[in-house]
Coordinates of C-alpha atoms in Angstrom, one line a residue:
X45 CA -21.8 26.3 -19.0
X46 CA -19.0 27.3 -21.6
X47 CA -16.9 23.8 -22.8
X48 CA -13.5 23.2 -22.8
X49 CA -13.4 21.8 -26.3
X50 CA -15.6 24.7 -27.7
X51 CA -13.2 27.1 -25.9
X52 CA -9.8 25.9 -27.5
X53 CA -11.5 25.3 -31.0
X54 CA -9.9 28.0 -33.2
X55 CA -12.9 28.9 -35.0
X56 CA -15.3 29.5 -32.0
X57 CA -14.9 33.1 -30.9
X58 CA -14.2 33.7 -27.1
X59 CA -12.8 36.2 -24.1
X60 CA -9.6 35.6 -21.5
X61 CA -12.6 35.8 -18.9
X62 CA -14.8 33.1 -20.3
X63 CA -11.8 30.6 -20.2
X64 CA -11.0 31.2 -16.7
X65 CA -14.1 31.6 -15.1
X66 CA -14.9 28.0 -17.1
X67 CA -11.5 26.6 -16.1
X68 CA -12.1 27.6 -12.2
X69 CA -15.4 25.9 -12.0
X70 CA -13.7 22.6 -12.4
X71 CA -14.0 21.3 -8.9
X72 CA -10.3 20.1 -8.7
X73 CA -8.7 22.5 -10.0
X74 CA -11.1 25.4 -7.9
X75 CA -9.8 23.7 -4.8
X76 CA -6.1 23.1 -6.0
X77 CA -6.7 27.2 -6.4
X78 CA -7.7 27.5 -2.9
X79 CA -5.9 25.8 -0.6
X80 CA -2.5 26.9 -2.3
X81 CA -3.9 30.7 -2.4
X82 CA -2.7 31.4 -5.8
X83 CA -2.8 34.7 -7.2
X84 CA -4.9 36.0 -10.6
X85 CA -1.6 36.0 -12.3
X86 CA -0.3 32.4 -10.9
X87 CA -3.8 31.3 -12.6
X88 CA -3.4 32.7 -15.5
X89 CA 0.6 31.6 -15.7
X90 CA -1.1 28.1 -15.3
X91 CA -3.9 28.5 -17.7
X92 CA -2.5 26.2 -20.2
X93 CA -1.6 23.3 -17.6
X94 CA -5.3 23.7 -16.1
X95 CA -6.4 22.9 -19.8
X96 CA -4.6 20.1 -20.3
X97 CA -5.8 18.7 -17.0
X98 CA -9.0 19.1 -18.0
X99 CA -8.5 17.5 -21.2
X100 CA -6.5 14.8 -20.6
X101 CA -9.3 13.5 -17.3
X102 CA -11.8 11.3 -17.3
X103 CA -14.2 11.6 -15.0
X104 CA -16.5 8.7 -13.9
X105 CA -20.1 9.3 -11.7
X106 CA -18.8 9.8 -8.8
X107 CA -16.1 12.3 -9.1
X108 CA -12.8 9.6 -10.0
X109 CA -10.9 10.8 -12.8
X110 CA -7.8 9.4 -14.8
X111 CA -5.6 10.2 -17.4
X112 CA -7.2 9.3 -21.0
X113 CA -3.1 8.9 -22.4
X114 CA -1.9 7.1 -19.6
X115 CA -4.9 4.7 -18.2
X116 CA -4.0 3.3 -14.8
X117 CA -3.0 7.2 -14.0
X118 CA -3.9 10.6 -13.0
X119 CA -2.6 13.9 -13.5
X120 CA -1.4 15.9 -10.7
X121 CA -0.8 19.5 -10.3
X122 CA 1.6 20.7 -7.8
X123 CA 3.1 24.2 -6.6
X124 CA 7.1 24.0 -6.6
X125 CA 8.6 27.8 -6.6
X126 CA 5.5 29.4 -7.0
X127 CA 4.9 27.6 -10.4
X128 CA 1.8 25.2 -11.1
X129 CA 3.1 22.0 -12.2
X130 CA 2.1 18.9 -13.1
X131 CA 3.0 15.0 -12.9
X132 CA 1.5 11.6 -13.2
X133 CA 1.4 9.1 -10.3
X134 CA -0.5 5.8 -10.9
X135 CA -4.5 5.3 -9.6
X136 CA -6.0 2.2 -8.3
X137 CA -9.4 1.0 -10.5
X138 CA -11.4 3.6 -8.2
X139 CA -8.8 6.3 -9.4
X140 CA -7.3 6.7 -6.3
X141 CA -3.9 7.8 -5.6
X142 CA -1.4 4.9 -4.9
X143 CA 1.2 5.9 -3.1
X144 CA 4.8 5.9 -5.1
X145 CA 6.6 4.5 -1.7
X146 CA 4.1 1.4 -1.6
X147 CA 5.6 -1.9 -3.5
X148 CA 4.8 -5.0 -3.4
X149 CA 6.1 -8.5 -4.5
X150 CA 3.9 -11.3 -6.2
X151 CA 0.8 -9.3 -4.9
X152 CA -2.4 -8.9 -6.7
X153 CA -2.8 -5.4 -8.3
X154 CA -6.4 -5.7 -7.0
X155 CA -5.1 -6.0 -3.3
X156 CA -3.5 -2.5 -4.2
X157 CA -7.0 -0.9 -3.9
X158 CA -7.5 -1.7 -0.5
X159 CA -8.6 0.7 2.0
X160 CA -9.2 0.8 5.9
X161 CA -12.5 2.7 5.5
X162 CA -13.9 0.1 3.6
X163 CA -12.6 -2.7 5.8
X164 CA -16.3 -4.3 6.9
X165 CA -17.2 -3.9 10.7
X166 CA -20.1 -6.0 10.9
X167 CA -18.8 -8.0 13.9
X168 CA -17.2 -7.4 17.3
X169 CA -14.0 -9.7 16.2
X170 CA -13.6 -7.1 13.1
X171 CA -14.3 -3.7 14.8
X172 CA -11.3 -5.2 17.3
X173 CA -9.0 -6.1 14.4
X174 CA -9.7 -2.5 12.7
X175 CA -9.4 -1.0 16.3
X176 CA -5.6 -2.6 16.3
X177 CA -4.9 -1.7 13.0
X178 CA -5.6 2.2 13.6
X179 CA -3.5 1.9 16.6
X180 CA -1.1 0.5 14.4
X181 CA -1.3 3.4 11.7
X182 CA -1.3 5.9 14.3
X183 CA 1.8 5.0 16.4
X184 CA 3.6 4.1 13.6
X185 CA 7.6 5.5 13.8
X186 CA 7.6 4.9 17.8
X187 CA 9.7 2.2 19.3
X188 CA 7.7 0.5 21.2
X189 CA 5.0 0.0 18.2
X190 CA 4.3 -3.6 18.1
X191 CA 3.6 -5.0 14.4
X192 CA 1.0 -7.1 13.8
X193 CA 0.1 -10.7 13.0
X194 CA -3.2 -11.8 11.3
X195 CA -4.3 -15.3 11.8
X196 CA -7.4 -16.8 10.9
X197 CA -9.8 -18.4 8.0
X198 CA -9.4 -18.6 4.4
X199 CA -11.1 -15.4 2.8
X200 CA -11.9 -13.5 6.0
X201 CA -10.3 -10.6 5.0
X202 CA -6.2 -10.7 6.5
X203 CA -5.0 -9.8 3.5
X204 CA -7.6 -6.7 2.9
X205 CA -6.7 -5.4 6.0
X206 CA -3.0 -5.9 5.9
X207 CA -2.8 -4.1 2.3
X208 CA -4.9 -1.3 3.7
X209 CA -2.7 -0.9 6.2
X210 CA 0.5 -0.6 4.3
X211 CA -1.5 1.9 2.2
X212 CA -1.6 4.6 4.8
X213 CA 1.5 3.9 6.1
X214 CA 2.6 4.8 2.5
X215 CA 0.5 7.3 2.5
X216 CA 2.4 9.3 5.5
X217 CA 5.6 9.0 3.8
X218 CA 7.2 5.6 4.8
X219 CA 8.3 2.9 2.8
X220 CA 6.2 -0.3 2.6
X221 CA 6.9 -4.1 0.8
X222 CA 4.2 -5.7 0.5
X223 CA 5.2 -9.4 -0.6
X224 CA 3.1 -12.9 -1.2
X225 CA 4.9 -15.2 0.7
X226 CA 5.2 -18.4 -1.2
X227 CA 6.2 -16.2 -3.9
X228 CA 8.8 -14.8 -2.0
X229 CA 10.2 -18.2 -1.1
X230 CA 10.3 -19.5 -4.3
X231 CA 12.0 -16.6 -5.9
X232 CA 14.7 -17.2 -3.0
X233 CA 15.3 -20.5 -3.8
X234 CA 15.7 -19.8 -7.7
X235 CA 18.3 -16.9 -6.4
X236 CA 20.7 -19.0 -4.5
X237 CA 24.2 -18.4 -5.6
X238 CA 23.3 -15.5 -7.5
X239 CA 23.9 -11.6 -6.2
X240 CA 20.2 -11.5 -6.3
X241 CA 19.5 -12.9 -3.6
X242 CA 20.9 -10.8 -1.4
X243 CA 19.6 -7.8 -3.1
X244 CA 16.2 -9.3 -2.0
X245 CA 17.3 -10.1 1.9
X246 CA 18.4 -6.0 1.9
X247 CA 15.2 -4.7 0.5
X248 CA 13.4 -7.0 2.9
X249 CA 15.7 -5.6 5.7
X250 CA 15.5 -1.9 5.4
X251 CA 12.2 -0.8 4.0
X252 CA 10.3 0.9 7.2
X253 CA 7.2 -1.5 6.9
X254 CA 7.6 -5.3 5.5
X255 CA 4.6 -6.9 4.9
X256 CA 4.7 -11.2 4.6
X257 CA 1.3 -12.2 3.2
X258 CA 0.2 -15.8 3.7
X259 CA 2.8 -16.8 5.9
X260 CA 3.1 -20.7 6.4
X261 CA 1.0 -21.2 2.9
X262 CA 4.5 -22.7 1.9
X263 CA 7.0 -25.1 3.4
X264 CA 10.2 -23.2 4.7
X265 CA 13.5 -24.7 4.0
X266 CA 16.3 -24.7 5.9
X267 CA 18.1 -22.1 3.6
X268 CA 15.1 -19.9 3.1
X269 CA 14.4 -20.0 7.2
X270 CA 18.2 -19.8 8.5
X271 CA 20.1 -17.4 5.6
X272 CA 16.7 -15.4 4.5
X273 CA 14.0 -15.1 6.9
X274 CA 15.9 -15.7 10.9
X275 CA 18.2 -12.5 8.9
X276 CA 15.3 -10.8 8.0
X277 CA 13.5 -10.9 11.3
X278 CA 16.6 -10.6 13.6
X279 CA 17.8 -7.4 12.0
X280 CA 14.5 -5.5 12.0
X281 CA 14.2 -7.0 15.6
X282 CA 17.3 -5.5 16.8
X283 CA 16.6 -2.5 14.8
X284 CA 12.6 -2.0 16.1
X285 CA 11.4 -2.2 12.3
X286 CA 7.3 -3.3 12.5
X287 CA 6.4 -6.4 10.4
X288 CA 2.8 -7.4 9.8
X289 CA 2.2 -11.1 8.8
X290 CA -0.8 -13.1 8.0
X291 CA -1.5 -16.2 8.2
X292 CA -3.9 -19.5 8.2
X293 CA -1.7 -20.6 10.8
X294 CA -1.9 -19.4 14.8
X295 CA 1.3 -18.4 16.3
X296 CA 1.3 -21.2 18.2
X297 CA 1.7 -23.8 16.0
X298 CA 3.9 -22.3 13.7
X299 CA 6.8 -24.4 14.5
X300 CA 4.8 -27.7 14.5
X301 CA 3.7 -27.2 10.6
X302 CA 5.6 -25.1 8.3
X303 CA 8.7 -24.3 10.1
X304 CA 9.3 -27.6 11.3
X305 CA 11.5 -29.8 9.1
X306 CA 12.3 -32.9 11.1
X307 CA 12.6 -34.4 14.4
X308 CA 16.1 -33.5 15.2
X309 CA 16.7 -31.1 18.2
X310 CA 18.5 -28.9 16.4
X311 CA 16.1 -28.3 13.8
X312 CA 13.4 -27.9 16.2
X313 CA 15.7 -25.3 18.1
X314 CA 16.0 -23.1 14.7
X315 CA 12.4 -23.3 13.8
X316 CA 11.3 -22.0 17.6
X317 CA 13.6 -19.0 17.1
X318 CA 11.8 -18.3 14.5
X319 CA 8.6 -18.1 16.3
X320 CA 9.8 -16.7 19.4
X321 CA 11.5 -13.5 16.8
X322 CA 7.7 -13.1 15.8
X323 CA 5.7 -13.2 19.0
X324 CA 8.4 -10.6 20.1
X325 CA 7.9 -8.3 17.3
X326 CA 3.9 -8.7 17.1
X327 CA 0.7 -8.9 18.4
X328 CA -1.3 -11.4 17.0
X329 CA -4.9 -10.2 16.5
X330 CA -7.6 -13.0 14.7
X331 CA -9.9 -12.7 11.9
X332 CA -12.2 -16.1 11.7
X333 CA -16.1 -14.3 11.3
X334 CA -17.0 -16.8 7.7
X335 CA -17.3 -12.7 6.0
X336 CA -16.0 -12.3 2.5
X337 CA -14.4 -8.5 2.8
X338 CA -12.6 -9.2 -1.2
X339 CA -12.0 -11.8 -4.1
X340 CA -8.6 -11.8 -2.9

């Protein structure tokens, strides 16, 4: 087979033909070819990006490429007008597209990688969580599309399967915040009084997907709970905006541990509307099986 390099090397003679026919072998760029139909002369327009593709890609064992100039990214080529372009979206460590509507707050860049295929099935409580989460993906836009919450052991996988779910939801076009919870409450907290913390409430209102991540791994005060979170949660309530929350904690007992501050009625009153907002807007599905999906 005819190589790239020895191709574009000035001083090694060659023909049109011999570039092309090498160029097209290139499994990528032989199916980029096909499903758009392109024409002889839209391939030869495109010669020169198909190069640089191919020069600019690594390619690993099993068929994962990314950009040698930009690690952490892969070129893409794209039809716009009848013209091949091409772009650079970022690639998870198995050089994998990430989707550019997928964000995330205080969350590992490892969770990132997450996928529902690889979400383990080894036990009847996890083929039912996986089961829920693909009814999830799949109804996702309708209003009656229940979110989800995930309670259950340390290291048992909520967060795995939470990340892979924003991922396709990403992946079919909507917008999804991932964010650690803690984090999140912390960063509130230091925002008080500033205009940043209402930028945060409105990106946690409108995106089509919030994700909270280890919900009740960090006390709730009243600030956070009454001017932050009951905001948060009543608007995509009233709105029929899906949340998916995990958690160590059951539903249940929510408002006995981190949402409840003191004896008082009225904080107790606060703290169960709280609760109630999130049994409303989810179903609570449990992942306990002692199975290490991640390090995360």
């Amino acid at each position: 087979m005819i190589k790239i390099g020895d191709l574009m090397d000035k001083n090694t003679s060659f023909d049109k033909d011999a570039i092309e026919d090498s160029v097209c072998s290139n499994d990528y760029i032989g199916a980029f070819i096909r499903s758009n139909n392109l024409t002889h002369d839209q391939v030869e327009e495109a010669m020169v990006i198909f190069l640089n593709f191919i020069d600019d890609s690594i390619f690993d064992e099993y068929g994962n490429y990314e950009s040698k100039q930009h690690p952490g990214f892969k070129m893409v080529l794209s039809l716009k007008n009848g013209k091949v372009e091409m772009s650079y979206r970022r690639c998870d460590d198995k050089g994998r597209y990430l989707p550019e509507n997928l964000r995330s707050i205080a969350v590992p860049e490892e969770q990132k990688n997450a996928m529902l295929s690889d979400f383990s099935l080894l036990t009847e409580q996890r083929r039912t969580a996986h089961r829920y989460a693909r009814l999830f993906i799949n109804n996702f836009g309708e209003e009656d599309n229940k979110g989800l919450y995930i309670s259950g052991m340390f290291r048992t996988g909520k967060s795995y399967l939470a990340a892979a779910i924003g991922r396709e939801i990403a992946e079919k076009g909507h917008s999804v915040l991932m964010v650690y919870y803690p984090e999140l409450s912390s960063l509130l907290k230091s925002y008080i009084g500033t205009p940043k913390f209402q930028e945060t409430i409105d990106s946690l209102k409108d995106v089509d997907l919030l994700i909270l991540d280890d919900f009740g791994g960090d006390s709730v005060t009243p600030l956070v709970r009454d001017e932050a979170l009951g905001v948060v949660l009543q608007y995509r309530m009233v709105k029929k905006m899906p949340i998916i929350v995990t958690s160590n904690i059951t539903v249940s007992r929510l408002a006995d541990t981190c949402l409840r501050k003191d004896g008082s009625e009225g904080e107790q009153i606060k703290a169960l509307r709280i609760v109630e907002r999130i049994k409303e807007m989810t179903a609570e599905i449990f992942l306990t099986d002692k199975y290490v999906e991640n390090p995360f």
